[in-house]
Amino acid sequence: MEKLVYIEYLFILVISLGVAIAGGIFELRTAFIDKRRKRLNTIVAKLFSEKILEVDQFFPKKYRTLRTLLPALEEIDRKVAAPYWTFFKETVLHRIIEKEIDLYLTSINWEKTVLGLKALELAPLPLYQEKVLSLLADPVDIVRFHAIKASIAFTTYRSTKSLITTMETMPAVLQFPYRDALSKAPYSVHQFVLQIYRKTESTSEKIECLKILGIKAGLLSEAEITEALQSSNRYLCWWGILAVSNNPYKPCIDLVIENLSSGMWQLKAVAAYTIGVLHYAAATDYLIPLIEAEQFWLRFTGATALRFLGEHGMSILEAAKQSKSDLAKNIVTYMLTLPESEFQKGMRSFFPMNLDTVLLHEEVNPNVS
Amino acid sequence: MNILVLSDIDPKEITSILEQHGCTITTAPLQSPPSVDPGSKIIIVDSHENTPPSSINPDEQSVLFIDTSYVEHPLNCYAFSMQWIADLLPIALFLFEQDEKKEGDQEIEKLFRDYRRTLFTKLQFIIDYFNQAVNAPTKELLELLKHHVHKTAGSAGTYGYPKVSQICKTLEGELIAFIERFDESDQKPYPQEKKEEYLKQIFAACIETEEKSPPPSQDAPNQTQSNQTPPSAEPPKEQEGIDLFLVDDDQELLALIGAEAKKRGITFEGESSFAKAKERITNPSFTTKLALFDIHSPNEQITGFELIDAFLQSRKESLTTTIAILSERAELPERAQANNLGIDLYFEKPIDIGFLFEQVQNQLKDRGEKKARILIVDDDTEYSSMALQSLEKSGFTCTSILSGDQLLQTIQEFKPELLLLDINLPNQNGIELLRALRTDFRYRKIQVIMVTASNNIEDVKKCYAAGAREFLSKPIDFLQLPSQIQNFLRKDESLQHAYARDPDFGLYTQGALEGFFTSFLFRYNSFCILFFYIVKPDGSKLQYDRDLYGKLAQKLKHFFNTGDVIGIYEDTFTLLLLDYTLDQALVMIESLHEFLRNDAETILGENGVITVAAHTPQDGNSMEEIFSKSNQLYTEKNEKPVWSIYSTLENVPLQRDNIIFSVVLISSDSQILTILSNAFEFRNITVQSYETGVEGYNYLLKHFFHDRNSAIILDGDFEKENGYVLLQKIKTVVGEKTPLYFLSFLSKEEDLTEGLNLGATRIFSKPIQLQVLLDTLEKDVRRR
């Protein structure tokens, strides 16, 4: 028994020693890497500040790899923003690790591919545009994600067009990163999207463009939105109505009001939403029937829009408390008891910004109230 | 010459060259150097880690640093690649000897050493490219060689090697001709003989210059300077503190800014630990012209604002430093806090170093130029001569007089901007003199600092009430006096109304009121200016009496809002009723009449009467008219009680949800104008839209002070106008609290930061999100 206890203690001692040694080694390694990183950062900073362009002479061989150099460039990129810096980092990438980028992009190791893409995000060398675009539909998520970022960094018509075309071919659940990156892209990329929207004859591509353009103001002209609103395609029409909420041209609003009496409840809901966020009081009366609708989203957007429309809308809501319909009573009570602070957050955070989500929601919960 | 060679390999290549030059050589392994004799030269060969052993100090000893593959000098020492040993070691040895020979002023010696080292490094590039050009030339390579020769020619001239510069220029000319003739397919190499000839010439010129230059001595540093170096290479001046001090936990940024500062000739010091920085800046002997503080540091217990606060506390009376902050966030509360602390500049990370140094140099330049004309009035000749000396040394133009009799005459002749006025003058009181001075409209811009030996608090209060801007009590520290005055002049412009107040009653002085009239008042939608005198029962005007006026002010304080301004202007009670409409003001005056009439006896004593009369001009709604009328009022000496009311109330904006505001839109994009106009129209908000910047600016200039409850949206992308310039101009017209939104298609950080620095409340990069803009605007207006 005693011997067993002794062995147990010995075992614990050995384990502890092992952990301590491993920890020590890890600490030393971290310190070494940290020191090396700092040193490299100092070299980059120094070359940049002294405006030395013959960078390839100053980097030791051991630092001339993408894996070591990229973090240093990224770190300084977070701190420095100057036209010369853009030029400098492009020079570093071009002179030292250009060959490596080429190899990395075509590597079967996705980790290396991501490194190559990250380098191009930092300084997009036009030579590699096609390679990056070919990675847009890569099966590995993280590669695809960085390929999207790098494509945006190129800011060319070609890269924008590829992004939209690839997004269109992807399943709906995977489209978000593309759309998100495009909607956060600089102004010039939006201009390319607009060009694609005007040129394309494919309706699905038009819809994808409209999804990006419609949530911004001042890009689409009155005629373009009118065209979308009058389209027979219900998706295009839906996104067109949403575009009016950000681009309130008066003739377009009249078309939106027409949609309030449309046969499709989805179009009615988005039209009510648009009227609400625009505070378009002239359309108040058209909203009254909506609070008695069978569909939840229609009732909800109708009631919210009425509350947005000020005193007249509120009086209509008050009157609806006496309605015979229980559905109307419920939604009106909810809307009137909603605190102002909650309401001010806006129904934009509540309202699904995608027709697919509305349809999906309705399919999953057909009798939601 | 004793030379110590540290190397892990057999350094035969080096030792053979050294032996040719008659050196005594000692070899030792790199990692275990013997204890170094201070007289030895040290050569380090083949360093794997690029760093010489720590026991060697290159500032005290000459170190030659050689590596196999690349050139880098981690320490300030001679360094080059192994492949250039044959070419460069002889000249390096020669320069070593020069380093050792020069014994004199340490600073100058160091300066010379630095020049040599830099030039030496540049020569290595030339040799390297020369070698390649001789062996396998390409056009790109020759271009690089030409580039380096050009750069070396410039630097050699700067560092005092004119002959080297001349040879480099000749070589550059020849290279240009060679490149023009150069055929890529033929690839004819650069002639070896010519290379050797030029290198020999350059080395000979180097040696010649070095031999000619007299050893620097402490007696004649300037002479050496004039012979050897052009103006840019002046020896360091007498220690006057540093130009730029940066506190930031990011060491790389410190190094980056340090290098840029060095290049621009700005003395720079950095500190990465906030605790150490606090210790350092609170030390009174620490001086810097510009201090830049990082605000957030995750590893520090104190924030940058606390650091600035400590700095300001320690320099309460003698702040000559421009304070700037560096932050990663551009949030409004942070900017507001910075404004409250009186911070002059705001920079945001990622930082544009070019912009930073532009601002720094502007600040330093401004500081240098603002030298005022100062008149000292004091009967104490000893004091005035010392003050004169001290101020003139700092670049001020000064003169002094002994009594107040000659004051007006001297002011007319000398035209001072600042008056240092003693209170106890022979046969005169300085305060009376100041009061007399203030009654004259011509002299109201002269700033006055009162000086006295007494510490009587009553005197201090009287000085402030009479219109003095600052008070100094003797004994005065003459070393600090120039910086105190410099600081006072700097702060006076922006903060005069903040400190020119009666300490007891909070009455603003004449200078402060002037500040309000000229810079502050026009930002209000509607306001009333009221002047009135207190008339004695016998009908004569009551002379200034601080206690009595103070009592009255305290009464009035209960009556008016805290935001209203009560001050004394030429013995006249002046009220600025901010935010009062004409009707409100009339009601207010009636009730004030009642209020004062009831209390007249308690304020003025028995039989005291205060009479009021109101004068309400029907016109006078433009800013020019208001100023001309108020100026008239200042100059006319009305002996009757006068109440003057000026109102600028014109349009009542529409009301929605208790928010009253209107929007001024300026954009050249018709789509943006239509969209925003419609969106605001649906929300019952009045909109004025303009398609050109000039039209919009002119509208604001003429009408903006009518519409305090306005917001401005400026689209900066004009075809013919500069959006930033327009933003800057508009900011001068509108008030601090007015939301001024700037739209730009640029989305880069530096553009956005520039917009915020120029005064925009928020920046929206295009394409904008309409609903976000509308919601934010509404929130900003509500908050205001």
PDB file of C-alpha atoms in Angstrom, chain A residues 28 53 211 215 227 252 256:
ATOM      1  CA  LEU A  28      11.229  30.794 -23.958  1.00  0.00           C
ATOM      2  CA  LEU A  53      13.073  51.453 -51.534  1.00  0.00           C
ATOM      3  CA  LYS A 211     -29.904  43.843 -52.900  1.00  0.00           C
ATOM      4  CA  ILE A 215     -29.912  49.556 -49.070  1.00  0.00           C
ATOM      5  CA  GLU A 227     -38.473  49.875 -63.573  1.00  0.00           C
ATOM      6  CA  CYS A 252     -41.801  55.779 -56.684  1.00  0.00           C
ATOM      7  CA  VAL A 256     -45.254  51.679 -53.376  1.00  0.00           C
TER       8      VAL A 256
END
